[in-house]
Short mmCIF file of C-alpha atoms in Angstrom, two decimals:
data_model
loop_
_atom_site.label_atom_id
_atom_site.label_comp_id
_atom_site.label_asym_id
_atom_site.label_seq_id
_atom_site.Cartn_x
_atom_site.Cartn_y
_atom_site.Cartn_z
CA MET A 606 -28.11 2.56 -66.43
CA ARG A 607 -27.79 4.29 -63.08
CA ILE A 608 -24.56 6.02 -62.09
CA LEU A 609 -23.83 7.38 -58.62
CA ILE A 610 -21.06 9.97 -58.22
CA ALA A 611 -19.84 10.47 -54.64
CA ALA A 612 -17.88 13.67 -53.88
CA ALA A 613 -17.29 15.76 -50.76
CA GLY A 614 -15.33 18.79 -49.61
CA SER A 615 -15.44 22.46 -50.55
CA ARG A 616 -17.26 23.89 -53.58
CA GLY A 617 -14.22 23.27 -55.78
CA ASP A 618 -14.24 19.59 -54.73
CA VAL A 619 -17.85 19.15 -55.86
CA ALA A 620 -18.78 21.61 -58.66
CA PRO A 621 -16.74 19.88 -61.44
CA TYR A 622 -18.86 16.74 -61.01
CA THR A 623 -22.01 18.67 -61.95
CA GLY A 624 -20.53 19.16 -65.42
CA LEU A 625 -19.37 15.56 -65.65
CA GLY A 626 -22.78 14.34 -64.47
CA ALA A 627 -24.62 16.54 -66.98
CA GLU A 628 -22.50 15.11 -69.83
CA LEU A 629 -23.34 11.55 -68.71
CA CYS A 630 -27.06 12.50 -68.55
CA ARG A 631 -26.91 13.77 -72.14
CA ALA A 632 -25.51 10.36 -73.13
CA GLY A 633 -28.57 8.67 -71.63
CA TYR A 634 -27.35 7.68 -68.16
CA ASP A 635 -29.41 8.26 -65.01
CA VAL A 636 -26.98 10.20 -62.77
CA THR A 637 -27.17 10.99 -59.07
CA LEU A 638 -24.54 13.02 -57.21
CA ALA A 639 -24.08 12.21 -53.54
CA THR A 640 -22.57 15.12 -51.61
CA THR A 641 -23.20 17.33 -48.60
CA ASP A 642 -26.36 19.44 -48.16
CA THR A 643 -24.59 22.72 -48.98
CA PHE A 644 -24.32 21.76 -52.65
CA ALA A 645 -27.83 20.36 -53.21
CA PRO A 646 -28.86 23.44 -55.30
CA LEU A 647 -25.74 23.06 -57.55
CA VAL A 648 -26.58 19.41 -58.12
CA ARG A 649 -30.26 19.93 -58.85
CA ASP A 650 -29.59 22.93 -61.13
CA ALA A 651 -27.47 20.59 -63.28
CA GLY A 652 -30.44 18.23 -63.66
CA LEU A 653 -28.88 15.51 -61.51
CA GLY A 654 -30.41 13.50 -58.70
CA PHE A 655 -29.20 14.51 -55.24
CA ARG A 656 -28.35 12.20 -52.38
CA ARG A 657 -27.18 13.53 -49.03
CA LEU A 658 -23.80 12.75 -47.49
CA PRO A 659 -23.58 13.57 -43.77
CA ALA A 660 -20.82 16.08 -43.06
CA ASP A 661 -20.33 19.80 -42.59
CA THR A 662 -17.69 21.30 -44.89
CA ARG A 663 -17.90 24.81 -43.44
CA VAL A 664 -15.55 24.10 -40.53
CA ARG A 665 -12.66 23.82 -42.98
CA GLY A 666 -12.53 27.52 -43.82
CA SER A 667 -9.85 28.84 -41.48
CA VAL A 668 -7.50 25.83 -41.60
CA THR A 669 -4.02 26.97 -42.64
CA GLY A 670 -1.47 24.44 -41.26
CA ASN A 671 -0.94 20.81 -42.30
CA ARG A 672 -1.38 19.47 -38.76
CA GLU A 673 -4.62 21.43 -38.39
CA LEU A 674 -5.65 20.14 -41.80
CA MET A 675 -5.10 16.49 -40.76
CA ARG A 676 -7.16 16.95 -37.57
CA THR A 677 -10.00 18.66 -39.43
CA ALA A 678 -9.88 16.08 -42.24
CA ALA A 679 -10.08 13.16 -39.76
CA ALA A 680 -13.16 14.67 -38.07
CA PHE A 681 -14.76 15.37 -41.47
CA ILE A 682 -14.09 11.85 -42.80
CA THR A 683 -15.38 10.18 -39.61
CA GLU A 684 -18.60 12.18 -39.92
CA LEU A 685 -18.80 11.39 -43.64
CA GLY A 686 -18.29 7.68 -43.07
CA GLN A 687 -21.24 7.43 -40.67
CA GLY A 688 -23.79 7.71 -43.47
CA PHE A 689 -21.77 6.32 -46.36
CA ALA A 690 -23.41 2.90 -46.19
CA ASP A 691 -26.76 4.54 -47.01
CA VAL A 692 -25.56 6.39 -50.08
CA MET A 693 -25.97 3.54 -52.55
CA ASP A 694 -29.17 1.62 -53.27
CA ASP A 695 -29.70 -1.68 -55.06
CA GLY A 696 -30.32 0.08 -58.37
CA THR A 697 -26.81 1.58 -58.65
CA ASP A 698 -24.93 0.10 -61.63
CA LEU A 699 -21.69 2.11 -61.38
CA LEU A 700 -20.05 4.10 -58.62
CA LEU A 701 -17.78 7.06 -59.48
CA LEU A 702 -15.56 8.04 -56.56
CA SER A 703 -13.61 11.24 -55.90
CA ALA A 704 -10.22 11.17 -54.16
CA THR A 705 -11.98 12.01 -50.87
CA THR A 706 -14.73 9.40 -51.12
CA ALA A 707 -12.80 6.52 -52.75
CA PRO A 708 -11.31 5.11 -49.51
CA LEU A 709 -14.89 4.80 -48.20
CA GLY A 710 -16.46 3.73 -51.50
CA TRP A 711 -14.11 0.75 -51.90
CA HIS A 712 -15.84 -0.92 -48.94
CA LEU A 713 -19.24 -0.45 -50.61
CA THR A 714 -18.01 -2.01 -53.84
CA GLU A 715 -16.62 -4.98 -51.91
CA ALA A 716 -19.92 -5.47 -50.07
CA THR A 717 -22.18 -5.11 -53.12
CA GLY A 718 -20.05 -6.15 -56.09
CA THR A 719 -20.90 -2.86 -57.85
CA PRO A 720 -18.24 -1.76 -60.40
CA SER A 721 -16.45 1.51 -59.61
CA LEU A 722 -14.14 4.05 -61.20
CA GLY A 723 -12.00 6.79 -59.68
CA VAL A 724 -12.71 10.35 -60.82
CA TYR A 725 -10.01 12.43 -59.11
CA LEU A 726 -9.34 16.16 -59.22
CA GLN A 727 -5.77 15.80 -57.87
CA PRO A 728 -2.88 13.46 -58.71
CA THR A 729 -2.48 11.27 -55.60
CA ALA A 730 -0.41 8.33 -56.92
CA PRO A 731 3.30 8.57 -56.04
CA THR A 732 5.58 9.65 -58.87
CA GLY A 733 9.15 10.77 -59.35
CA ASP A 734 7.94 13.78 -61.35
CA PHE A 735 6.80 15.81 -58.33
CA PRO A 736 6.33 15.52 -54.56
CA PRO A 737 2.86 14.74 -53.13
CA VAL A 738 0.42 17.56 -53.82
CA VAL A 739 -0.58 17.98 -50.16
CA THR A 740 2.94 18.71 -48.87
CA GLY A 741 3.42 21.89 -50.87
CA SER A 742 7.18 21.18 -51.03
CA ARG A 743 9.59 21.62 -53.90
CA SER A 744 10.80 18.61 -55.87
CA LEU A 745 13.25 16.54 -53.84
CA GLY A 746 14.53 14.44 -56.74
CA ARG A 747 12.83 11.40 -58.26
CA PRO A 748 13.49 8.74 -55.58
CA ALA A 749 12.62 11.12 -52.72
CA ASN A 750 9.49 12.35 -54.51
CA ARG A 751 8.26 8.77 -54.81
CA ALA A 752 9.13 8.00 -51.19
CA THR A 753 7.32 11.07 -49.85
CA GLY A 754 4.40 10.23 -52.14
CA ARG A 755 4.08 6.81 -50.50
CA PHE A 756 4.41 8.40 -47.04
CA ALA A 757 1.64 10.93 -47.88
CA LEU A 758 -0.69 8.06 -48.81
CA ARG A 759 0.06 6.30 -45.50
CA MET A 760 -0.78 9.53 -43.65
CA ALA A 761 -4.01 9.86 -45.65
CA ASP A 762 -4.92 6.27 -44.80
CA ARG A 763 -4.67 7.12 -41.08
CA VAL A 764 -7.37 9.76 -41.55
CA TYR A 765 -9.77 7.01 -42.73
CA GLU A 766 -9.03 4.39 -40.04
CA GLN A 767 -11.96 5.05 -37.72
CA ALA A 768 -14.48 5.67 -40.51
CA ALA A 769 -13.39 2.56 -42.44
CA ALA A 770 -13.57 0.29 -39.38
CA LYS A 771 -17.12 1.44 -38.55
CA LEU A 772 -18.24 1.19 -42.18
CA ARG A 773 -16.90 -2.37 -42.60
CA HIS A 774 -18.59 -3.42 -39.37
CA ARG A 775 -21.90 -2.01 -40.58
CA LEU A 776 -21.52 -3.72 -43.97
CA HIS A 777 -20.69 -7.06 -42.23
CA LEU A 778 -17.25 -7.19 -43.84
CA PRO A 779 -14.15 -8.68 -42.16
CA PRO A 780 -11.64 -6.11 -40.82
CA ALA A 781 -9.30 -4.52 -43.37
CA SER A 782 -7.23 -1.39 -42.88
CA PRO A 783 -7.35 1.58 -45.30
CA SER A 784 -3.75 0.74 -46.35
CA GLN A 785 -4.72 -2.86 -47.16
CA MET A 786 -7.67 -1.64 -49.22
CA ARG A 787 -5.49 0.82 -51.13
CA ARG A 788 -2.88 -1.84 -51.92
CA ARG A 789 -5.67 -4.16 -53.11
CA GLN A 790 -6.93 -1.47 -55.54
CA GLU A 791 -3.42 -0.75 -56.81
CA ARG A 792 -2.69 -4.44 -57.46
CA ALA A 793 -5.95 -4.69 -59.42
CA ASN A 794 -4.99 -1.58 -61.48
CA TRP A 795 -8.24 0.05 -60.34
CA PRO A 796 -8.95 2.69 -63.02
CA ILE A 797 -8.72 6.38 -62.07
CA LEU A 798 -9.52 9.25 -64.43
CA HIS A 799 -7.94 12.56 -63.43
CA GLY A 800 -10.00 15.64 -64.27
CA PHE A 801 -7.27 18.22 -64.79
CA SER A 802 -5.32 19.47 -67.79
CA THR A 803 -2.08 18.04 -69.13
CA ALA A 804 -1.11 21.70 -69.63
CA LEU A 805 -0.54 21.79 -65.85
CA VAL A 806 0.23 18.14 -65.07
CA PRO A 807 1.26 15.84 -67.92
CA ARG A 808 0.63 12.17 -67.10
CA PRO A 809 3.72 10.89 -65.21
CA SER A 810 5.47 8.14 -67.18
CA ASP A 811 6.09 6.10 -64.00
CA TRP A 812 2.39 5.80 -63.10
CA ARG A 813 0.87 2.32 -63.14
CA ALA A 814 -1.60 1.18 -65.79
CA GLY A 815 -5.15 2.43 -65.24
CA LEU A 816 -4.22 6.00 -64.26
CA GLU A 817 -5.18 8.53 -66.92
CA VAL A 818 -5.29 12.35 -67.20
CA VAL A 819 -8.32 13.30 -69.32
CA GLY A 820 -8.73 17.09 -68.95
CA ASN A 821 -10.96 19.26 -66.77
CA TRP A 822 -14.58 18.64 -65.87
CA TRP A 823 -16.16 22.08 -65.90
CA PRO A 824 -19.01 22.99 -63.52
CA HIS A 825 -22.41 22.83 -65.18
CA GLN A 826 -23.68 26.14 -66.51
CA GLU A 827 -27.08 27.01 -67.95
CA PRO A 828 -26.76 28.51 -71.47
CA SER A 829 -29.10 31.35 -70.42
CA GLU A 830 -27.03 32.36 -67.36
CA THR A 831 -25.80 35.96 -67.25
CA LEU A 832 -23.75 38.08 -64.85
CA PRO A 833 -25.56 40.26 -62.27
CA THR A 834 -26.48 43.73 -63.59
CA ASP A 835 -24.27 45.66 -61.14
CA LEU A 836 -21.27 43.51 -62.11
CA GLU A 837 -22.00 43.94 -65.82
CA ASP A 838 -22.23 47.73 -65.33
CA PHE A 839 -18.92 47.79 -63.44
CA LEU A 840 -17.13 45.76 -66.13
CA ARG A 841 -18.33 48.15 -68.82
CA ALA A 842 -17.46 51.29 -66.88
CA GLY A 843 -13.67 51.19 -67.33
CA PRO A 844 -10.54 49.13 -68.03
CA ARG A 845 -10.55 45.42 -67.28
CA PRO A 846 -10.50 44.90 -63.50
CA VAL A 847 -8.69 42.35 -61.34
CA LEU A 848 -10.70 39.80 -59.34
CA ILE A 849 -9.48 39.02 -55.82
CA GLY A 850 -11.01 36.06 -53.97
CA PHE A 851 -10.02 33.18 -51.68
CA GLY A 852 -12.93 30.81 -52.29
CA SER A 853 -13.73 28.68 -49.25
CA MET A 854 -10.47 29.66 -47.51
CA ALA A 855 -9.51 32.24 -44.88
CA ALA A 856 -12.71 32.43 -42.84
CA GLY A 857 -12.40 35.20 -40.24
CA ASP A 858 -9.66 37.08 -42.13
CA GLY A 859 -12.01 39.22 -44.21
CA GLU A 860 -11.25 42.64 -42.75
CA ARG A 861 -7.46 42.28 -43.00
CA LEU A 862 -7.59 40.77 -46.49
CA SER A 863 -10.02 43.41 -47.77
CA GLU A 864 -7.70 46.17 -46.59
CA ILE A 865 -4.68 44.53 -48.22
CA ALA A 866 -6.61 43.99 -51.45
CA VAL A 867 -7.83 47.58 -51.77
CA GLN A 868 -4.42 49.05 -50.90
CA ALA A 869 -2.70 46.76 -53.44
CA LEU A 870 -5.16 47.61 -56.21
CA ARG A 871 -4.71 51.35 -55.64
CA ARG A 872 -0.93 51.08 -55.47
CA ALA A 873 -0.97 49.21 -58.79
CA GLY A 874 -3.48 51.66 -60.30
CA LEU A 875 -6.05 48.95 -61.07
CA ARG A 876 -9.80 48.55 -60.73
CA GLY A 877 -10.84 45.56 -58.67
CA ILE A 878 -13.63 43.11 -57.86
CA LEU A 879 -13.61 41.46 -54.43
CA GLN A 880 -15.37 38.11 -54.23
CA ALA A 881 -16.69 37.74 -50.70
CA GLY A 882 -16.18 33.96 -50.30
CA SER A 883 -15.75 32.37 -46.86
CA ALA A 884 -13.37 35.17 -45.84
CA GLY A 885 -16.12 37.77 -46.29
CA LEU A 886 -14.11 40.19 -48.44
CA ALA A 887 -15.86 43.56 -48.83
CA ALA A 888 -15.05 47.13 -49.92
CA ASP A 889 -16.83 50.17 -51.36
CA GLY A 890 -15.71 52.70 -53.94
CA ASN A 891 -15.92 53.70 -57.58
CA ASP A 892 -12.92 51.55 -58.43
CA VAL A 893 -13.87 48.46 -56.34
CA LEU A 894 -16.97 46.22 -56.42
CA THR A 895 -17.88 43.42 -54.00
CA ILE A 896 -19.66 40.34 -55.39
CA GLY A 897 -20.87 36.91 -54.22
CA ASP A 898 -20.72 33.65 -56.19
CA VAL A 899 -20.76 34.13 -59.96
CA SER A 900 -19.85 31.94 -62.91
CA HIS A 901 -16.08 31.82 -63.47
CA ALA A 902 -16.71 30.92 -67.10
CA LEU A 903 -18.65 34.15 -67.69
CA LEU A 904 -16.54 36.51 -65.57
CA PHE A 905 -12.91 35.44 -65.98
CA PRO A 906 -12.52 36.17 -69.73
CA ARG A 907 -13.35 39.83 -68.97
CA LEU A 908 -10.63 40.35 -66.36
CA ALA A 909 -7.07 41.64 -66.47
CA ALA A 910 -5.94 39.08 -63.87
CA VAL A 911 -7.19 36.87 -61.03
CA VAL A 912 -5.80 36.83 -57.50
CA HIS A 913 -6.79 33.51 -55.94
CA HIS A 914 -5.86 30.83 -53.40
CA GLY A 915 -4.60 28.29 -55.91
CA GLY A 916 -7.52 25.87 -55.72
CA ALA A 917 -7.60 23.36 -58.58
CA GLY A 918 -10.91 24.65 -59.97
CA THR A 919 -10.04 28.35 -59.87
CA SER A 920 -6.58 27.69 -61.32
CA ALA A 921 -8.15 25.81 -64.23
CA ALA A 922 -10.88 28.43 -64.78
CA ALA A 923 -8.28 31.22 -65.05
CA LEU A 924 -6.28 29.17 -67.58
CA ARG A 925 -9.40 28.37 -69.59
CA ALA A 926 -10.10 32.10 -69.84
CA GLY A 927 -6.48 32.83 -70.84
CA VAL A 928 -6.12 35.19 -67.86
CA PRO A 929 -2.91 35.42 -65.80
CA ALA A 930 -2.96 34.94 -62.05
CA VAL A 931 -1.38 35.97 -58.77
CA THR A 932 -1.70 33.04 -56.37
CA VAL A 933 -1.87 33.22 -52.57
CA PRO A 934 -2.01 29.54 -51.53
CA VAL A 935 -3.36 28.77 -48.05
CA THR A 936 -3.18 25.01 -47.47
CA ALA A 937 -3.62 21.44 -48.82
CA ASP A 938 -3.06 21.13 -52.61
CA GLN A 939 -3.12 24.89 -53.24
CA PRO A 940 0.69 25.41 -53.16
CA PHE A 941 0.99 22.60 -55.73
CA TRP A 942 -1.40 24.18 -58.25
CA ALA A 943 0.06 27.65 -57.59
CA GLY A 944 3.51 26.25 -58.36
CA ARG A 945 2.30 24.61 -61.57
CA LEU A 946 0.75 27.89 -62.79
CA ALA A 947 4.03 29.71 -62.10
CA ALA A 948 6.06 26.93 -63.79
CA ILE A 949 4.21 27.41 -67.10
CA GLY A 950 4.43 31.22 -66.79
CA ALA A 951 0.68 31.81 -66.38
CA ALA A 952 1.14 33.23 -62.86
CA THR A 953 3.72 35.08 -60.82
CA ASP A 954 5.61 33.20 -58.11
CA PRO A 955 3.13 32.32 -55.35
CA ILE A 956 2.81 34.60 -52.32
CA PRO A 957 2.32 32.33 -49.27
CA PHE A 958 -0.86 33.31 -47.42
CA ARG A 959 0.99 34.14 -44.19
CA SER A 960 3.38 36.42 -46.12
CA LEU A 961 0.72 38.44 -47.93
CA THR A 962 1.12 42.23 -47.72
CA ALA A 963 -0.30 45.08 -49.78
CA GLU A 964 3.20 45.83 -51.09
CA ARG A 965 3.87 42.28 -52.28
CA LEU A 966 0.45 41.97 -53.85
CA ALA A 967 0.73 45.35 -55.61
CA ASP A 968 4.14 44.41 -57.00
CA SER A 969 2.85 41.06 -58.33
CA LEU A 970 -0.26 42.71 -59.78
CA HIS A 971 1.83 45.33 -61.52
CA ARG A 972 4.00 42.63 -63.11
CA VAL A 973 1.16 40.29 -64.10
CA VAL A 974 -0.98 43.04 -65.67
CA LYS A 975 1.62 45.37 -67.19
CA GLN A 976 4.03 42.74 -68.54
CA GLN A 977 2.72 40.57 -71.36
CA THR A 978 4.72 37.41 -70.62
CA HIS A 979 2.19 36.00 -68.14
CA SER A 980 -0.76 36.88 -70.39
CA ARG A 981 0.88 35.15 -73.36
CA ALA A 982 1.57 32.01 -71.29
CA ALA A 983 -2.04 31.95 -70.04
CA ALA A 984 -3.35 32.37 -73.60
CA LYS A 985 -1.15 29.49 -74.79
CA ALA A 986 -2.47 27.26 -72.00
CA ALA A 987 -6.05 28.25 -72.90
CA GLN A 988 -5.45 26.99 -76.46
CA HIS A 989 -4.17 23.69 -75.03
CA LEU A 990 -7.27 23.33 -72.81
CA MET A 991 -9.50 23.82 -75.86
CA THR A 992 -8.06 20.63 -77.36
CA GLU A 993 -9.12 18.58 -74.31
CA ASN A 994 -12.57 17.19 -73.61
CA GLY A 995 -12.46 15.86 -70.06
CA ALA A 996 -16.15 14.96 -69.80
CA GLY A 997 -16.13 13.34 -73.24
CA GLN A 998 -13.06 11.25 -72.35
CA ALA A 999 -14.69 10.17 -69.09
CA LEU A 1000 -17.86 9.19 -70.97
CA LYS A 1001 -15.77 7.08 -73.37
CA ALA A 1002 -14.02 5.31 -70.47
CA ILE A 1003 -17.37 4.62 -68.74
CA GLN A 1004 -18.84 3.23 -71.97
CA GLN A 1005 -15.83 0.91 -72.35
CA LEU A 1006 -16.14 -0.22 -68.72
CA THR A 1007 -19.88 -0.87 -68.84
CA GLU A 1008 -20.30 -2.13 -72.39
CA GLY A 1009 -16.96 -3.86 -72.90
#
């Protein structure tokens, strides 16, 4: 049986599907992951087939405001939609769609009759439990949370209007707006599996049937993979260091952020590792090392703390390692995940990206490393994550869908 997973966005929006895909392969499925060219090596290293989606994710790096985010997202989705009709061939038996690709994938399933399943990394369905993840706002009370959740979906639908219209025309389908398509899926209780931990987001009791939280899908990792020699040497040369990195965020801010990071580490009396990322963080010294991309699963358990942007994947990786965090959310869903980490005690209160100073970062680092409360909360969450098997639960749901 041939499964096609379609995912797009930054590394954190794609890497978890390599682990999910590898688990499905082990169960005997033929799995292809459709995503943008940047992530072809990740996909192939996991033993999955690769199919190209047309879009450039790199332009998203320096986006910090919600209005900017909407503009960038609309351009990205329009570009993505142009080649989406080509992503699926006649041999595809099941289509797995991320939150980003689902509003395009629904048109393919209508045109071909291929079954589909949502595999989301964020909770997008409105709920009274919390406001929509993209707004970054505090809870407004249950009725207002639900209302803003519905409004956020309407705003998201607008981003897909142009791409959806062109895609339906190409597929010879009658006109239907993104909002109409979404309502159609909701009425049919279209199944969505959410690949995050109930330690951070328990399943809301007011969600409709078909929405499940199954636990994280971890990026594929080769059993033989090791850390680079210079990083291994640095880790062994002294007390546990702190990692500071912003992933695919903050392009162009590297010099300022590097200076803040080094000053904060020295004020707090800590050794540090700067992860270059899109920002291009870099610094030299006996107490600071600069690295590129490395496995979170291998590195994080050996750290004193992680300073990160609050991306879903990095937040989960820190929890899995039982390591406390200092979050500096930039945009999109990052304030949401940063808030969830703080709510369970595994991180300090978030420092908004625009408010980041060496003093604030040093103070948070001092608290998160020297006080044990955050470490204990992170360790407790790590135990909870060990009881979850996100990929296994997804496999079970796919078996029920295809064999039931």
